[in-house]
Coordinates of C-alpha atoms and ligand atoms in Angstrom, one line a residue:
Chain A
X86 CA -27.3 -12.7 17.1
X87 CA -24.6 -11.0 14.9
X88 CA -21.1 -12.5 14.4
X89 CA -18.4 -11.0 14.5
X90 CA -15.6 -13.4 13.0
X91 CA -12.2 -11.6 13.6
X92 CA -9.9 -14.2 13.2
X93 CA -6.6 -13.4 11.9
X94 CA -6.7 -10.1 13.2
X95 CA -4.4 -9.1 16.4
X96 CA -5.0 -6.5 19.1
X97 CA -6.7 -4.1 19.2
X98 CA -8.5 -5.7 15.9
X99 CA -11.4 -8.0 17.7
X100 CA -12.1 -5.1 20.5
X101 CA -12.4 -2.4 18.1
X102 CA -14.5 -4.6 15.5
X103 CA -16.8 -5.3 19.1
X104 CA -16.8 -1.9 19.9
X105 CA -18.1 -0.9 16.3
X106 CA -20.8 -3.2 16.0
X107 CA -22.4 -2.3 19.5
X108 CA -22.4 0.8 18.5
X109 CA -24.9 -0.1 15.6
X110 CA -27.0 -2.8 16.6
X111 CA -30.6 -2.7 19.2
X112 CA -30.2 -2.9 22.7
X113 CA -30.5 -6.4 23.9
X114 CA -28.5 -7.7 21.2
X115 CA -26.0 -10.5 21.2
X116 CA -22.9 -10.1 19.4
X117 CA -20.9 -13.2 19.4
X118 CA -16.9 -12.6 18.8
X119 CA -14.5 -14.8 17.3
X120 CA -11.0 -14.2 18.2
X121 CA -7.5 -16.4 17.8
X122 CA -5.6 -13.3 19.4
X123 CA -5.6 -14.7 23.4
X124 CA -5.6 -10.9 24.6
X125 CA -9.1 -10.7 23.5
X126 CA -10.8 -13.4 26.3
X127 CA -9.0 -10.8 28.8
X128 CA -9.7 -7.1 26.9
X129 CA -13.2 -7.7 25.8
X130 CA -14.6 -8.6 28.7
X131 CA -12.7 -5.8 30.6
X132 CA -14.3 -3.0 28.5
X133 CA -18.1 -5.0 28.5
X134 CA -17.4 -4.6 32.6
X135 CA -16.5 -1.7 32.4
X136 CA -18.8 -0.1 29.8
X137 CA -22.0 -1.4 31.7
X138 CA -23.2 -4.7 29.1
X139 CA -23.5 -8.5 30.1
X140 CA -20.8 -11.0 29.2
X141 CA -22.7 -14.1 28.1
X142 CA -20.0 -16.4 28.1
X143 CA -15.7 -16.8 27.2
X144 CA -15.0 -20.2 25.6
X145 CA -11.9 -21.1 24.2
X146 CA -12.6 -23.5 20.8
X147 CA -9.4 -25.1 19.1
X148 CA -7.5 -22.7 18.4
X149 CA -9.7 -19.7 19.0
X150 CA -12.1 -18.1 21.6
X151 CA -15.6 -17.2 21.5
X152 CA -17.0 -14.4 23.9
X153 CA -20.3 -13.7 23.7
X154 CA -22.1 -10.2 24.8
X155 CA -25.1 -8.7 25.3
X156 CA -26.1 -5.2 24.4
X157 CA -28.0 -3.9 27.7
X158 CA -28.2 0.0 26.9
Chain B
X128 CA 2.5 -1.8 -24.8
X129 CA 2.3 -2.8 -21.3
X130 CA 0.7 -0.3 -19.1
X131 CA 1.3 0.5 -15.3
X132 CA -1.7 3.0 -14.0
X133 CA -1.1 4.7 -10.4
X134 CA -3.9 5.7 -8.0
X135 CA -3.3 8.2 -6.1
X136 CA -0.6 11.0 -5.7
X137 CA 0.6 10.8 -2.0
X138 CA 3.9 9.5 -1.1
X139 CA 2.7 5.8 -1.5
X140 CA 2.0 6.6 -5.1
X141 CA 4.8 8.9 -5.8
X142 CA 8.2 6.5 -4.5
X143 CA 6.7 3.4 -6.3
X144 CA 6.4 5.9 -10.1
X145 CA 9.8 6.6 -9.4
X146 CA 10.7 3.6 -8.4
X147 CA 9.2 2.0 -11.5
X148 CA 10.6 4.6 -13.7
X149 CA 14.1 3.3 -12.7
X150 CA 13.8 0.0 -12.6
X151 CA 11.9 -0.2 -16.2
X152 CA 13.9 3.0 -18.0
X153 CA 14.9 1.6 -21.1
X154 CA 11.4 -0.5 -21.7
X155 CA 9.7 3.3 -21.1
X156 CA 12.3 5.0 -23.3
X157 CA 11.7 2.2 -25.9
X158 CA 7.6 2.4 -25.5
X159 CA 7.4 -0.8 -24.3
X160 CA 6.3 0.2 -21.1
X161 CA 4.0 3.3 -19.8
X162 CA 3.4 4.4 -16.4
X163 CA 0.7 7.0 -15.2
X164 CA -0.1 8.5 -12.1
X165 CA -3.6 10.0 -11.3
X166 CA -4.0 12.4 -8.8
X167 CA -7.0 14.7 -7.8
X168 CA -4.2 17.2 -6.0
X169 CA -1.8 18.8 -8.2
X170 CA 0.3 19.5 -5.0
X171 CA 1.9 16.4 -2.1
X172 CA 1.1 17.6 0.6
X173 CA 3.6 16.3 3.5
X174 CA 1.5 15.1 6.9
X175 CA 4.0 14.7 9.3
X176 CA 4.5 18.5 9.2
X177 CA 1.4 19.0 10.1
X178 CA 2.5 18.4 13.9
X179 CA 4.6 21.4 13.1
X180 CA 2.4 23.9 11.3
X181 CA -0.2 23.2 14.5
X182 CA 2.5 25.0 16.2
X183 CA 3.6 27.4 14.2
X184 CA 6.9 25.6 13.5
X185 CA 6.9 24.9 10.2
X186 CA 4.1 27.3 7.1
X187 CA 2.4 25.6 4.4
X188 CA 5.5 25.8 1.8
X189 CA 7.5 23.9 3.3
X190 CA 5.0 21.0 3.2
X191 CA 3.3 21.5 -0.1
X192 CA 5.1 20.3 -3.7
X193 CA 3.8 20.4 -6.8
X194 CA 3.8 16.6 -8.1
X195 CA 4.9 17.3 -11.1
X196 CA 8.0 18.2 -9.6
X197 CA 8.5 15.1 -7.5
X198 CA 8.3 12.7 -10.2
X199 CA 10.6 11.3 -13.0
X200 CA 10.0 13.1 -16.2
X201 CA 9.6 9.9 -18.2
X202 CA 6.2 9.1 -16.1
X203 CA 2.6 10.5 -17.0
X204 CA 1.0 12.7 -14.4
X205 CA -2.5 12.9 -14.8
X206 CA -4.6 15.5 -12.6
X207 CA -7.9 14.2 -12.4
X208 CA -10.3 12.0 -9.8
X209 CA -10.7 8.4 -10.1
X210 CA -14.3 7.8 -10.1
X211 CA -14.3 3.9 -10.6
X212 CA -12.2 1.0 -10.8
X213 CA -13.3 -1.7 -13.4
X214 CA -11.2 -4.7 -12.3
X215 CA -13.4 -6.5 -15.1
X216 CA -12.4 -4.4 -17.6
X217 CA -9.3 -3.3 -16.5
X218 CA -9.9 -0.2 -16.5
X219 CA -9.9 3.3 -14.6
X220 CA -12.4 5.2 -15.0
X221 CA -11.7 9.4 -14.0
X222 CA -14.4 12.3 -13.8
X223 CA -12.9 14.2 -16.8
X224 CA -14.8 11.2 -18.9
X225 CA -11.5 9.7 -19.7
X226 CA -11.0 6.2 -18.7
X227 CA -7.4 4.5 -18.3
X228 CA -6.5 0.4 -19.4
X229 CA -4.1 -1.1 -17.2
X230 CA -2.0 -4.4 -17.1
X231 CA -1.3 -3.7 -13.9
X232 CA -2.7 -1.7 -11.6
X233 CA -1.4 0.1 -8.0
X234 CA -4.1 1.5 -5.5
X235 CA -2.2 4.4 -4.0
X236 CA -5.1 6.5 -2.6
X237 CA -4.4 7.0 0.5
X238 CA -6.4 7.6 3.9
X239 CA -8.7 10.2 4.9
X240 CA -10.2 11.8 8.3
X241 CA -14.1 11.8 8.3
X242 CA -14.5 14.3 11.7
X243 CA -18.3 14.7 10.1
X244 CA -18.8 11.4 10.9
X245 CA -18.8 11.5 14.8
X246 CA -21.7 14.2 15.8
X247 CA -21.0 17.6 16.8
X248 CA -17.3 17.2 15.7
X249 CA -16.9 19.6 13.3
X250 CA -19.3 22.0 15.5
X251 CA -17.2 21.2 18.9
X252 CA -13.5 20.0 17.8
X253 CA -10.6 20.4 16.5
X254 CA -8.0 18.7 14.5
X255 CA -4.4 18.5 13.0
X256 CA -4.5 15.8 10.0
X257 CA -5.9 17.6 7.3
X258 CA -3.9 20.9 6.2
X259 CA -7.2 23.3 7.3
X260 CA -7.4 21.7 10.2
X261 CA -3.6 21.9 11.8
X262 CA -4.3 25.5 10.8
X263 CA -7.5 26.2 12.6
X264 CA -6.0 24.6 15.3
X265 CA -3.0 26.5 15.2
X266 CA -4.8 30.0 15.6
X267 CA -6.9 28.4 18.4
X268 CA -3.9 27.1 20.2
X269 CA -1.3 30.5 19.7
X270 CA -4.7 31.9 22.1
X271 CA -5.4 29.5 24.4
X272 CA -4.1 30.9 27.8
X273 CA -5.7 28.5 30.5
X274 CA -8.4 25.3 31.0
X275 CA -9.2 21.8 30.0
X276 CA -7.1 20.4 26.8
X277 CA -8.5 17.0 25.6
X278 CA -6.2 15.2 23.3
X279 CA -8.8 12.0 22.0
X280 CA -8.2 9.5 19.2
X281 CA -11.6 8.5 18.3
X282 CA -10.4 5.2 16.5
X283 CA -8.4 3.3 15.3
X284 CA -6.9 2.7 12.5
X285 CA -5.6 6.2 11.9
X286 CA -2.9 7.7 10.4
X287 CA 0.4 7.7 12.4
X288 CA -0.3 6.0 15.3
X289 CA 2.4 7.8 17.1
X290 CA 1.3 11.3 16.3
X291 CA -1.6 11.8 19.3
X292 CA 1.2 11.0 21.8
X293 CA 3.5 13.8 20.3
X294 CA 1.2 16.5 19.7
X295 CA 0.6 15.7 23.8
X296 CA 3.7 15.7 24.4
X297 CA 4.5 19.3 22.5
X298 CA 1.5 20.5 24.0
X299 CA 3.0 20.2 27.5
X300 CA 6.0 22.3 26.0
X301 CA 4.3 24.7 24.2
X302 CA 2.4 25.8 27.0
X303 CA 5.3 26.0 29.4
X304 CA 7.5 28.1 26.6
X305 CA 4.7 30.5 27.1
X306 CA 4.2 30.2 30.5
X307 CA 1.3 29.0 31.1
X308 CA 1.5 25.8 31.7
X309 CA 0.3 25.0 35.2
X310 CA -3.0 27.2 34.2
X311 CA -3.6 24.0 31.5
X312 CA -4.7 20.8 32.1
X313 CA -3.8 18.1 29.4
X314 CA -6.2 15.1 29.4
X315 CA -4.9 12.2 26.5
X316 CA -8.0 9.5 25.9
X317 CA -7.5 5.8 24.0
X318 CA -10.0 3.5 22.6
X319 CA -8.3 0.3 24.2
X320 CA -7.4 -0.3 27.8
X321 CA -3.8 1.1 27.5
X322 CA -2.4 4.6 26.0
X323 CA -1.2 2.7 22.8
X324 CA -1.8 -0.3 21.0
X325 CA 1.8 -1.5 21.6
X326 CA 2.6 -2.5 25.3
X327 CA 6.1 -1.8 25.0
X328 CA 5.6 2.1 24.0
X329 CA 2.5 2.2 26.3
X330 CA 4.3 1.5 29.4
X331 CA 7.2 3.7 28.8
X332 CA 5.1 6.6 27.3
X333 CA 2.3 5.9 30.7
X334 CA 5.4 6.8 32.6
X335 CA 6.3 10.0 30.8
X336 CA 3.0 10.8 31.1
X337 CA 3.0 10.6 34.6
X338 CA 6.0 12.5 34.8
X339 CA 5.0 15.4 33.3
X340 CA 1.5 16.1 34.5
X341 CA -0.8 14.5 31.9
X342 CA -3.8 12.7 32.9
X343 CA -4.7 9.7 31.0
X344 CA -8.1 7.8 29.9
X345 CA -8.1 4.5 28.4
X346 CA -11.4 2.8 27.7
X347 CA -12.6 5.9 26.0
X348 CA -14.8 5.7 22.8
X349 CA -16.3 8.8 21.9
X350 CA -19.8 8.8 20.2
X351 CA -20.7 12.4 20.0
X352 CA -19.6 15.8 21.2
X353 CA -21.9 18.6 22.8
X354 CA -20.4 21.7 21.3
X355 CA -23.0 23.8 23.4
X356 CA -21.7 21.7 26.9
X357 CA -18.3 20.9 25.8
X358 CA -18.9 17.8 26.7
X359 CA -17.3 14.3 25.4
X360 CA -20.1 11.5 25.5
X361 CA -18.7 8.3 25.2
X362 CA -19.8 4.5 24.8
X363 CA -18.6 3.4 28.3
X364 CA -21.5 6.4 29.5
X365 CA -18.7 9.2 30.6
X366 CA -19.0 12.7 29.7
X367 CA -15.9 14.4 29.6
X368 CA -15.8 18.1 29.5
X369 CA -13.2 19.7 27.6
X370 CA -12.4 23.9 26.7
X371 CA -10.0 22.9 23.7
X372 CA -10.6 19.2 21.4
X373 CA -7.8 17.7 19.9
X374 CA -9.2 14.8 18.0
X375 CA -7.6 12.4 16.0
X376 CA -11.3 11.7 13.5
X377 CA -12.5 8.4 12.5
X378 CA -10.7 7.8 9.5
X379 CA -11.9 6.1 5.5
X380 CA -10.2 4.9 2.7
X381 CA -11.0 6.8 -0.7
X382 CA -14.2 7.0 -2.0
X383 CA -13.6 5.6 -5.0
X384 CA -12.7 2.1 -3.3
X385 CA -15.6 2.1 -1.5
X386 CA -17.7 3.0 -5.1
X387 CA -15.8 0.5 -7.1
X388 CA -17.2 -2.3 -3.9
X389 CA -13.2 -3.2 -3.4
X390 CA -12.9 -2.0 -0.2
X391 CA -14.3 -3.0 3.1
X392 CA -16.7 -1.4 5.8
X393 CA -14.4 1.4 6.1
X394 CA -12.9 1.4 2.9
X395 CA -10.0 -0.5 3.0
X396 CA -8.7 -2.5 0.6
X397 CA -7.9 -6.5 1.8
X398 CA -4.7 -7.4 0.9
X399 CA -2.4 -9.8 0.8
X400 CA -0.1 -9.5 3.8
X401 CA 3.3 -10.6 1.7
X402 CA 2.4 -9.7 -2.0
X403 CA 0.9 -6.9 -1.3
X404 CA -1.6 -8.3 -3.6
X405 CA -5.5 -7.4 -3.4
X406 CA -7.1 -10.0 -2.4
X407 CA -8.4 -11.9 -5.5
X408 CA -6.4 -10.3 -8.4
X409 CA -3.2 -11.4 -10.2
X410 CA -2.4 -7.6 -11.5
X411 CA -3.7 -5.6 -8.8
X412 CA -1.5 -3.9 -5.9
X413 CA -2.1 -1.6 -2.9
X414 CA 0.4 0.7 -1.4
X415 CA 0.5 2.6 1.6
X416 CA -2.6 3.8 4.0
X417 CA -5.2 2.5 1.6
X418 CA -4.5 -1.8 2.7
X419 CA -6.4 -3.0 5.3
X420 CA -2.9 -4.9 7.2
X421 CA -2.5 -4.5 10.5
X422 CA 0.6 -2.3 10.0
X423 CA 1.4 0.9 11.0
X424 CA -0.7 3.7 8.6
X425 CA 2.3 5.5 8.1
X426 CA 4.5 7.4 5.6
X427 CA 7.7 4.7 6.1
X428 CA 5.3 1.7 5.6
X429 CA 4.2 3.2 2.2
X430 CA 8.4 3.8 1.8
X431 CA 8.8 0.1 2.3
X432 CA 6.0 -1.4 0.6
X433 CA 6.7 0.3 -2.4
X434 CA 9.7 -0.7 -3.0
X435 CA 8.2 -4.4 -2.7
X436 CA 5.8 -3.7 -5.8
X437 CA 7.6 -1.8 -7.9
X438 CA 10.5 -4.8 -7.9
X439 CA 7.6 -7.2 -8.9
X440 CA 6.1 -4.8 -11.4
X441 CA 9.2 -4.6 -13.4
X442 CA 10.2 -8.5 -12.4
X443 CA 7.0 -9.6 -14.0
X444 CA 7.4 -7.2 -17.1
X445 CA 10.9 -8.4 -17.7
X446 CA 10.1 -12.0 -17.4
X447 CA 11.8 -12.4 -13.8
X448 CA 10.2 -14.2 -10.5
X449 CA 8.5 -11.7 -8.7
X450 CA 10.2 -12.9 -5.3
X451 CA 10.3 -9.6 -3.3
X452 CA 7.7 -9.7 0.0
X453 CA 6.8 -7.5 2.2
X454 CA 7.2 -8.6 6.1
X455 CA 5.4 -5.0 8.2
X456 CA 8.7 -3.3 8.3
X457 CA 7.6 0.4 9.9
X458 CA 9.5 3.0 11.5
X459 CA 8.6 5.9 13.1
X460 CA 9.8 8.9 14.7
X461 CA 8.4 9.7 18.5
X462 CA 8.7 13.5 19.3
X463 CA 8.9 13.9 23.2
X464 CA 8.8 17.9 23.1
X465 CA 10.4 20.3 21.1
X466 CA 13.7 19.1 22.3
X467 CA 14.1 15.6 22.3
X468 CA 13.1 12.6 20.1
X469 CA 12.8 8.4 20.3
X470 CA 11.8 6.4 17.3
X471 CA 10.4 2.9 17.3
X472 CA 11.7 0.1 14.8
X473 CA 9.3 -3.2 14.0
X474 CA 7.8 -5.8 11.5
X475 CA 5.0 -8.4 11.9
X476 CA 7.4 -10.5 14.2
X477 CA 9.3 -8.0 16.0
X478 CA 7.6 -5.3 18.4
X479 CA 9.4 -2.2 18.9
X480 CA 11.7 -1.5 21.7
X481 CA 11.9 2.2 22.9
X482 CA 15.3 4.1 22.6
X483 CA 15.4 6.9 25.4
X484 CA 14.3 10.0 24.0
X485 CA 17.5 11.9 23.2
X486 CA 18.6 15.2 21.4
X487 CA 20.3 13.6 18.4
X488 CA 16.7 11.6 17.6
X489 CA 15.2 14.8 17.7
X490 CA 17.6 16.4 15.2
X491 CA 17.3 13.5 13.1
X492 CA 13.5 14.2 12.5
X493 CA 13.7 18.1 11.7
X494 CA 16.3 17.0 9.3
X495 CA 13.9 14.0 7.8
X496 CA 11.3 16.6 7.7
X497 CA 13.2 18.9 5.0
X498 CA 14.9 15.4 3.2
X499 CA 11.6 13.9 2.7
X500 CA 11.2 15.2 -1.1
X501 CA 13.7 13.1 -1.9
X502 CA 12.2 10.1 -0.3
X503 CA 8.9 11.1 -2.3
X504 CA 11.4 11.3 -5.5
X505 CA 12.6 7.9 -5.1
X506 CA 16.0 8.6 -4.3
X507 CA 16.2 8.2 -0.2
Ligands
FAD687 C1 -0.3 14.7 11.4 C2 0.3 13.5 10.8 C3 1.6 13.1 11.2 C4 2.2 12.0 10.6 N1 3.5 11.7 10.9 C5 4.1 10.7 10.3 C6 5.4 10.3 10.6 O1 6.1 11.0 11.5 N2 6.0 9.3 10.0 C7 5.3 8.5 9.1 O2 5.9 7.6 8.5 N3 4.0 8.8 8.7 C8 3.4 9.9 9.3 N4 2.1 10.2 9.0 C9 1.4 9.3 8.1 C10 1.6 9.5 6.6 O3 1.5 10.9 6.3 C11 0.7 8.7 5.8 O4 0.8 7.4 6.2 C12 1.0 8.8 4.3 O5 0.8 10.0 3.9 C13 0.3 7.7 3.5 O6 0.6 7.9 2.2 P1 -0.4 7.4 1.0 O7 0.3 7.9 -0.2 O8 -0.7 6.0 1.2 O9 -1.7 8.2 1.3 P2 -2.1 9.7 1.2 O10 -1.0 10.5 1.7 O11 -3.4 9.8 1.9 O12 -2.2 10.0 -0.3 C14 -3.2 9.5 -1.1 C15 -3.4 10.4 -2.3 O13 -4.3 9.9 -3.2 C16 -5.2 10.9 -3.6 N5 -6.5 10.2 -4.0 C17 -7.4 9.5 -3.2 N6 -8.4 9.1 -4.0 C18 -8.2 9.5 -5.2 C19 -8.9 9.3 -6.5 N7 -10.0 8.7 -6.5 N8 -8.3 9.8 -7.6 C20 -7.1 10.5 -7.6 N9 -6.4 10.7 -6.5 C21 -6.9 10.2 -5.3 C22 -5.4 11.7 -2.4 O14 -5.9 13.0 -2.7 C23 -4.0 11.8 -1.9 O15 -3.3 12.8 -2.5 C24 1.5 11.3 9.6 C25 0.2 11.7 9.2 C26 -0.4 12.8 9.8 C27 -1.8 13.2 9.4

């Protein structure tokens, strides 16, 4: 699994930081994403939809959200 | 002697020499201060007119200075590359063997486009922010006549986030000066899932858009052109054919932060959001497009920010409180055509609010566009 912790950072920050490391890691990956920017639980999973990978899971922590992804081609 | 050392000859590193050289004139005169600047270019070159010379608006005068000009003669210019920073040592280290002490140190050096970095690029595209590029493209664009003109920014950060939407919105001019507008189709693509990263210039801009004829895709990550097909393949699994490329390239910080390790995947340097500060170090600063903040990478941020440094350069030299801070203060100018202009105002706690696009705007741009030497002097 690779994290990628972008806390701190606002919009488009945690989407583009996803988008990046997809792009370099094995299909069937998981990429975890840490995010305290709320627009993230909405954006990232729109674009996984959208660009044909599987959303694991969207959690909200305390004062942040995880969304997990998998790679699928 | 205390010594001030510059990286970096672009505007960033040019306003906060001069602004040092006024602030601290009488400890220079008196040689109890020195400042130098390095730069690799002897000439600033000025980016925003690089919209222009894509359309044959503005030649490469009018955007090119020699540095030596733009600065205060009571700094040090020193034309040479910076091959490594020694924050250890303290030291700058350039490729004519020489190597510089500092006391304090600004990182000045800038941004840079990488178009060999996303396959088939260079091969299949074109581009307007390097000066070869805007003037490539401009011979390509004075003899395109009719098909399929994709406008795609191919990441983000980049340098002026504002600039893809203009050059779009020229293009729609351009063509229809020359009559030959409804034989183009203008197609602008965005990483994220709106036309800008800003949802208050997205909407409005969406809408102009719309207005005027220019298809939109959001979503849209390129990850390698097909100069053969003409083809755009991108991560979401489209391939977009195109007859002219407009990219805005994946863009680096210097190579010398990335060989000195003080940068980060991309080459930007972490900073502090307020200070200005890098990360870790008392007597280190960053200015302008080479800071990893989430602020604009533009020429007014660098404006701002230096003037942030340079009061807390010469506060700590003359035994002051270095109290200034820096709070994202950008501006930018938004051409709409040829014709008319908006410009969007904002800081890390205030997003911008659009102005409609209006003749006066547009004035005030062309007329920025020839002041800007003085800006780079330290003087506007
Ligand atoms: C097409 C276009 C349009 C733009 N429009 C606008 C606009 O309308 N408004 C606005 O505010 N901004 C605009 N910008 C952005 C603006 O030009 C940049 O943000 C600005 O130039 C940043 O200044 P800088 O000094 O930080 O970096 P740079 O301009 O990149 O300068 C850095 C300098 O450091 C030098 N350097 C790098 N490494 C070394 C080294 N190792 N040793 C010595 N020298 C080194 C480089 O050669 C360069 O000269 C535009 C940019 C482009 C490309």
């Amino acid at each position: 699994m690779v994290v990628v912790d972008a806390r701190g950072s606002y919009c488009p920050g945690p989407l583009m930081e996803m988008i990046k490391t997809l792009k370099q890691v094995e299909v069937g990956e998981i990429i975890e994403v840490l995010s305290s920017d709320e627009s993230s639980a909405k954006d990232i999973p729109e674009w996984v939809k959208k660009a044909g990978h599987e959303l694991v899971e969207v959690k909200k922590e305390d004062d942040y959200w995880r969304i997990v992804i998998k790679k699928l081609k | 002697m205390k010594s001030i050392v510059i990286v970096g000859g672009g505007v960033a590193g040019t306003i906060t020499a001069n602004y040092l050289a006024m602030r601290l004139r009488e400890e220079i005169r008196e040689k109890r201060v020195s400042v130098t600047i390095v730069s690799d270019r002897e000439k600033q070159l000025y980016e925003p007119g690089l919209l222009y010379l894509a359309f044959n608006r503005v030649e490469e005068n009018d955007i090119l200075k020699d540095i030596r000009y733009l600065l205060d003669p009571q700094l040090e210019l020193k034309i040479a590359r910076a091959t490594r920073i020694d924050t250890e040592k303290s030291r700058v280290e350039l490729d004519t063997g020489e190597a510089l002490d500092y006391d304090y140190l600004v990182i000045a050096t800038g941004s840079r486009v990488v178009p060999e970095e996303m396959p088939g690029l260079v091969e299949g595209g074109h581009w307007f922010y390097n000066l070869d590029g805007a003037k490539r493209l401009r011979d390509e664009l004075a003899a395109f006549r009719k098909g399929k003109v994709v406008i795609s920014v191919m990441g983000i950060p980049h340098k002026c986030p504002v600039a893809p939407i203009e050059v779009t919105f020229m293009l729609d001019e351009f063509f229809k000066i020359h009559g030959v507008r409804k034989e183009v189709e203008l197609l602008y693509t965005y990483p994220i899932n709106r036309i800008f990263t800003m949802e208050t210039v997205s909407e409005l801009v969406q809408q102009m858009f719309e207005e005027r004829n220019i298809g939109y895709k959001t979503f849209f990550n390129p990850v390698e052109i097909d100069p053969e097909k003409k083809v755009i393949v991108t991560l979401e699994g489209e391939e977009e054919p195109y007859d002219l490329l407009i990219s805005i390239p994946p863009h680096r910080g210097s190579q010398v932060i990335i060989d000195s390790g003080l940068g980060d995947k991309e080459g930007w340097v972490p900073t502090d959001r307020f200070t200005l500060k890098a990360e870790g170090y008392e007597n280190v600063y960053v200015v302008g497009d080479a800071t990893n903040l989430p602020v604009s990478k533009a020429g007014s941020v660098a404006h701002f920010e230096a003037e942030v440094v340079a009061e807390n350069i010469a506060a700590e030299i003359k035994g002051l409180p270095p109290t200034a801070r820096y709070f994202g203060k950008a501006m930018c100018f938004i051409e709409t055509g040829f014709g008319e202009a908006t410009y969007i105002w904002f800081d890390y706690e205030t997003p911008p609010r659009l102005v409609k696009p209006n003749k006066f705007i547009h004035w005030m741009k062309l007329a920025y566009n020839r002041m800007f030497w003085l800006t780079a002097r330290g003087m506007l």
